[in-house]
Coordinates of C-alpha atoms and ligand atoms in Angstrom, one line a residue:
X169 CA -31.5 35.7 -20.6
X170 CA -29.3 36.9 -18.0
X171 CA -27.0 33.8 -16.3
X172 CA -26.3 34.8 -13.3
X173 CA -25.9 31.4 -11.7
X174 CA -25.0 27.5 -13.6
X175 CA -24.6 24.9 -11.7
X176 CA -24.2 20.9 -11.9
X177 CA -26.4 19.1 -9.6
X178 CA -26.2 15.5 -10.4
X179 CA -26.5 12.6 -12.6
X180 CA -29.1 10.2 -12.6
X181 CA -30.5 6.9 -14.1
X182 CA -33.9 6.4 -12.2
X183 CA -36.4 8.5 -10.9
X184 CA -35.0 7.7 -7.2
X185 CA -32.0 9.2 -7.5
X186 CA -33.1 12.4 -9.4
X187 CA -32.6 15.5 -7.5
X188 CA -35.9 17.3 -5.8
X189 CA -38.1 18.8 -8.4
X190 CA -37.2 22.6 -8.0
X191 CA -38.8 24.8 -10.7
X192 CA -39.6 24.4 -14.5
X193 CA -37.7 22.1 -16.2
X194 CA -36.2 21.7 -19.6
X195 CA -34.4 18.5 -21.1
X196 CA -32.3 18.6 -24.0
X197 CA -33.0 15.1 -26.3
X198 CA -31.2 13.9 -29.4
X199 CA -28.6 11.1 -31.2
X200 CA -24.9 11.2 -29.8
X201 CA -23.2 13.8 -31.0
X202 CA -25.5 15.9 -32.2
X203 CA -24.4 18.6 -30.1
X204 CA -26.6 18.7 -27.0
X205 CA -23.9 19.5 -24.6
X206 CA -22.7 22.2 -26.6
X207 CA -26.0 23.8 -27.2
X208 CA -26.2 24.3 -23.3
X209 CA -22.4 25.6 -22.7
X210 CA -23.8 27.9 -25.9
X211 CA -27.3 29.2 -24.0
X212 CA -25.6 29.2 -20.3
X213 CA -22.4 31.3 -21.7
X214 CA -20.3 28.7 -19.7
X215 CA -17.5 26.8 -22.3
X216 CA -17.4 23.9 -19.9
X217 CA -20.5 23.8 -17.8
X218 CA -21.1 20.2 -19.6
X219 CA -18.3 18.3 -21.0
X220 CA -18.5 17.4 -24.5
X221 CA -16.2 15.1 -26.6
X222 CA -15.0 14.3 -29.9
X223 CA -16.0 10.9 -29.3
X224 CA -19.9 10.4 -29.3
X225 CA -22.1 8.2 -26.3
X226 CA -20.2 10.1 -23.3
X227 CA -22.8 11.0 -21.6
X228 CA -24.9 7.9 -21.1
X229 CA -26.7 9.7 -17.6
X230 CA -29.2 12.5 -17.1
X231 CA -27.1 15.0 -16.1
X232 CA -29.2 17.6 -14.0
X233 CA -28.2 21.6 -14.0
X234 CA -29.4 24.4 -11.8
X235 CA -29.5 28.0 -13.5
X236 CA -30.5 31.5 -11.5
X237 CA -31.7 29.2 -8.9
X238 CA -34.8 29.0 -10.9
X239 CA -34.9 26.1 -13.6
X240 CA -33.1 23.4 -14.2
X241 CA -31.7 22.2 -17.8
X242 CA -30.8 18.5 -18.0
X243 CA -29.1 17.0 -20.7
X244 CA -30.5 13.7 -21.5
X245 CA -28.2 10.8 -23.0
X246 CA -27.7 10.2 -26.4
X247 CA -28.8 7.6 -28.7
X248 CA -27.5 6.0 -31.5
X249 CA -24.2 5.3 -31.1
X250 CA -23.1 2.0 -32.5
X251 CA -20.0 1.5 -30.5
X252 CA -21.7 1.7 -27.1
X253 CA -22.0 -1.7 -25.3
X254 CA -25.2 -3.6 -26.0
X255 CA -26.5 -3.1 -22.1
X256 CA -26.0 0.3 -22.5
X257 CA -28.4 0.7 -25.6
X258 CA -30.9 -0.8 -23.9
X259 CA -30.9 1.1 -20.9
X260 CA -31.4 4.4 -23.2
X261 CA -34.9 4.1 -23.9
X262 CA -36.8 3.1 -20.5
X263 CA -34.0 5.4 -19.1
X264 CA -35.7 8.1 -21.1
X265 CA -39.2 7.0 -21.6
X266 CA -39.5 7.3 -17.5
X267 CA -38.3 10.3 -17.2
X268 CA -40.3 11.6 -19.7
X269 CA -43.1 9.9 -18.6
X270 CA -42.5 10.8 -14.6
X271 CA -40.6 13.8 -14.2
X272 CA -43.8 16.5 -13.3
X273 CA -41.5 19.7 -13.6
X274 CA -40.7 18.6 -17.1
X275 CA -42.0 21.5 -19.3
X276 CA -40.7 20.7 -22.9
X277 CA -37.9 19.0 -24.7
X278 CA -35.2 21.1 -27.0
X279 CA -34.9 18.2 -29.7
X280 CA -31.6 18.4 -32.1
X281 CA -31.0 17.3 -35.4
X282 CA -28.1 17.0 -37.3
X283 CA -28.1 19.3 -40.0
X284 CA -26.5 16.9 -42.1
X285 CA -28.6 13.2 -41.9
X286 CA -31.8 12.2 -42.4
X287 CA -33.7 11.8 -38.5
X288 CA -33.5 7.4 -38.6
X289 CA -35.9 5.1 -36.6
X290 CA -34.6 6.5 -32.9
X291 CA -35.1 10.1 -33.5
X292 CA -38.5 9.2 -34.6
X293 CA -39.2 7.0 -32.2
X294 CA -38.6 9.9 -29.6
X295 CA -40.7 12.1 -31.7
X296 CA -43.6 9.8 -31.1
X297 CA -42.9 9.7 -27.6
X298 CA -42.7 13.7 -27.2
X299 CA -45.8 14.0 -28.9
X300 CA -47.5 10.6 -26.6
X301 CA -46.6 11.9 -23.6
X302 CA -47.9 15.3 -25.2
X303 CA -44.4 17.1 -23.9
X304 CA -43.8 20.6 -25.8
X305 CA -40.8 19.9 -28.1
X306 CA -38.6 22.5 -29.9
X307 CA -37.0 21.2 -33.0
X308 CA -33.9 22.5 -33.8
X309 CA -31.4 22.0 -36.4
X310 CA -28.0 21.9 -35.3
X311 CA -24.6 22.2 -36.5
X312 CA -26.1 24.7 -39.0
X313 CA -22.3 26.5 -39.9
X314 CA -21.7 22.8 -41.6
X315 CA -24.1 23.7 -44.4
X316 CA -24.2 27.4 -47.0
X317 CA -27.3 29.5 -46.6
X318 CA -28.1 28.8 -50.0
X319 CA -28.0 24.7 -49.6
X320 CA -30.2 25.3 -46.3
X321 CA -33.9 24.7 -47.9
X322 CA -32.5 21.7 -49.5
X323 CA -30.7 19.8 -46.8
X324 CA -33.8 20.3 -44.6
X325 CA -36.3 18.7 -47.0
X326 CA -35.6 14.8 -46.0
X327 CA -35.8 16.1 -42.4
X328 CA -39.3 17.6 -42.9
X329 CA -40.0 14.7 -45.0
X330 CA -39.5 12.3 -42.7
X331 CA -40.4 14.0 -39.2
X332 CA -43.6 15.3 -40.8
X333 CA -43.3 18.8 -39.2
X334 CA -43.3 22.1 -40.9
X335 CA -40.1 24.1 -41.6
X336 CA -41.2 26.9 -39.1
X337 CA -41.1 24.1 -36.7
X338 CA -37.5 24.0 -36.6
X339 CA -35.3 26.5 -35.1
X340 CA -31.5 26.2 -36.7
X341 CA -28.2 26.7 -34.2
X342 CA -24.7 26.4 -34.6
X343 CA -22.5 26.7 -31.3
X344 CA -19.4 27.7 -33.5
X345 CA -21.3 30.9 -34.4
X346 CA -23.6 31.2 -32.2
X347 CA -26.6 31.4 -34.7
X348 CA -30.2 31.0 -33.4
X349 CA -28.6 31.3 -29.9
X350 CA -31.7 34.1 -29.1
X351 CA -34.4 32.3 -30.9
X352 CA -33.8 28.9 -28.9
X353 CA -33.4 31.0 -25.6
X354 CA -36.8 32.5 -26.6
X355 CA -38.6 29.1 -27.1
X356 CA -37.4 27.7 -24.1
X357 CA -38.3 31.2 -22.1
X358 CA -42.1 30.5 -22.9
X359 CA -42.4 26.9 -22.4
X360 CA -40.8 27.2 -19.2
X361 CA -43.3 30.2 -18.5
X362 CA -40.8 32.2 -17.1
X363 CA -41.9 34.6 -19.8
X364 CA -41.8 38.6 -17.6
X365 CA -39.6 37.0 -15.3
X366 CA -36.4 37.4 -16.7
X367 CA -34.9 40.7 -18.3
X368 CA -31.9 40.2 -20.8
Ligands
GTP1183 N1 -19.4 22.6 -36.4 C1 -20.1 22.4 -35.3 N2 -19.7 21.4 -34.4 C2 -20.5 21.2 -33.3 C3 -21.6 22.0 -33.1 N3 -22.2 21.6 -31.9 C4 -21.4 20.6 -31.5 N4 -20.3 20.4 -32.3 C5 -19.3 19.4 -32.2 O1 -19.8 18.1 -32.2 C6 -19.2 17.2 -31.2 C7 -20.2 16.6 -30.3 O2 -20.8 17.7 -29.5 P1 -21.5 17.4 -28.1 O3 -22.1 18.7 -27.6 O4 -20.5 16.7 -27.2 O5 -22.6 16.4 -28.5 P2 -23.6 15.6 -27.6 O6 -24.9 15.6 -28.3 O7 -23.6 16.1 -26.2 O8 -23.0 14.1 -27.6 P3 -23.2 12.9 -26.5 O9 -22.9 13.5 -25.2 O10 -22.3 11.9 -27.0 O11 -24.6 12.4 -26.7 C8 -18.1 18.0 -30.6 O12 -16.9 17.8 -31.2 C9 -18.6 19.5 -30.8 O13 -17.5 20.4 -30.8 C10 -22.0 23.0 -34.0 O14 -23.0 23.7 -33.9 N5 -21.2 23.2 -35.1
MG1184 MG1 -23.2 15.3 -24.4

């Protein structure tokens, strides 16, 4: 995918201040932490498009970004983070849930998992929304550099255990390498159906 424009529109926490629907959409979903703003500085080629931090629950908004002038991206809060106040946790799921639920130009959900931990309550709870609200979801595995080829099989069996999915599900990313960069681009090309619209 060629990026030839990547820009922030806005944040958001309820349907009336989300900006116009313009294009396919794509929403990036998963625990604090887990790497979501990285992923997109990773697919958009922009280091700082989306800040991340060190210290996880920063972004507790939809944050809404316009690439080409043709989709958007938007990079949904994270979950999971103990240290975030109590009215804060609650807000995350209607938060999500209605934007899930309302957003019509909402063509799938790029879903991350830690590598490393076993998907708890949350991520699964999300899972059964993706699949309630029948939203395509890509699965992917993040922070993949973290683990050695040869322990991969392993440290993905209590993930498939537990999310029920089959390992071709997932697709596996690290944004320190760079790994499974294409592969994600690919899956998010075709359920955004800009597939023959974009050259590399
Ligand atoms: N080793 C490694 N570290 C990563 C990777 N992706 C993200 N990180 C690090 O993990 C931390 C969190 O990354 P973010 O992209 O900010 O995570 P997030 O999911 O956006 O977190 P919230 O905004 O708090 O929900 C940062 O210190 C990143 O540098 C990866 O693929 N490999
Ligand atoms: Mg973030």
């Amino acid at each position: 995918m060629h990026i030839r424009s990547a820009e922030f529109i806005q944040s958001a926490t309820r349907p009336g201040n989300y900006p116009p629907e313009q294009g396919p959409e794509i929403a990036f979903a998963g625990r604090s932490n887990v790497g979501k703003s990285s992923l997109i500085n990773n697919l958009v080629g922009r280091r700082k498009l989306v800040r991340t931090s060190r210290t996880p629950g920063r972004t507790q908004l939809l944050n809404f970004f316009r690439i080409n002038d043709q989709f958007c991206m938007v990079d949904l809060p994270g979950y999971g983070f103990a240290k975030v106040p109590p009215e804060v946790k609650k807000a995350w799921g209607p938060m999500v849930h209605t934007y899930l639920a309302q957003r019509a130009s909402l063509r799938g959900v790029v879903w991350l998992l830690d590598c490393r931990r076993v998907p708890n309550d949350e991520d699964l709870q999300l899972l059964d929304w993706l699949e309630e609200l029948q939203i395509p979801t890509i699965p992917v595995i993040t922070k993949i550099d973290k683990v050695k080829r040869s322990q991969r099989l392993k440290q993905l069996k209590p993930i498939l255990a537990t999310t029920g999915l089959p390992a071709d599900a997932f697709s596996s990313f690290s944004a320190l390498s760079g790994e499974g960069r294409e592969d994600v681009w690919e899956r998010i090309v075709e359920a955004l159906g800009l597939d023959g619209e974009v050259g590399e």
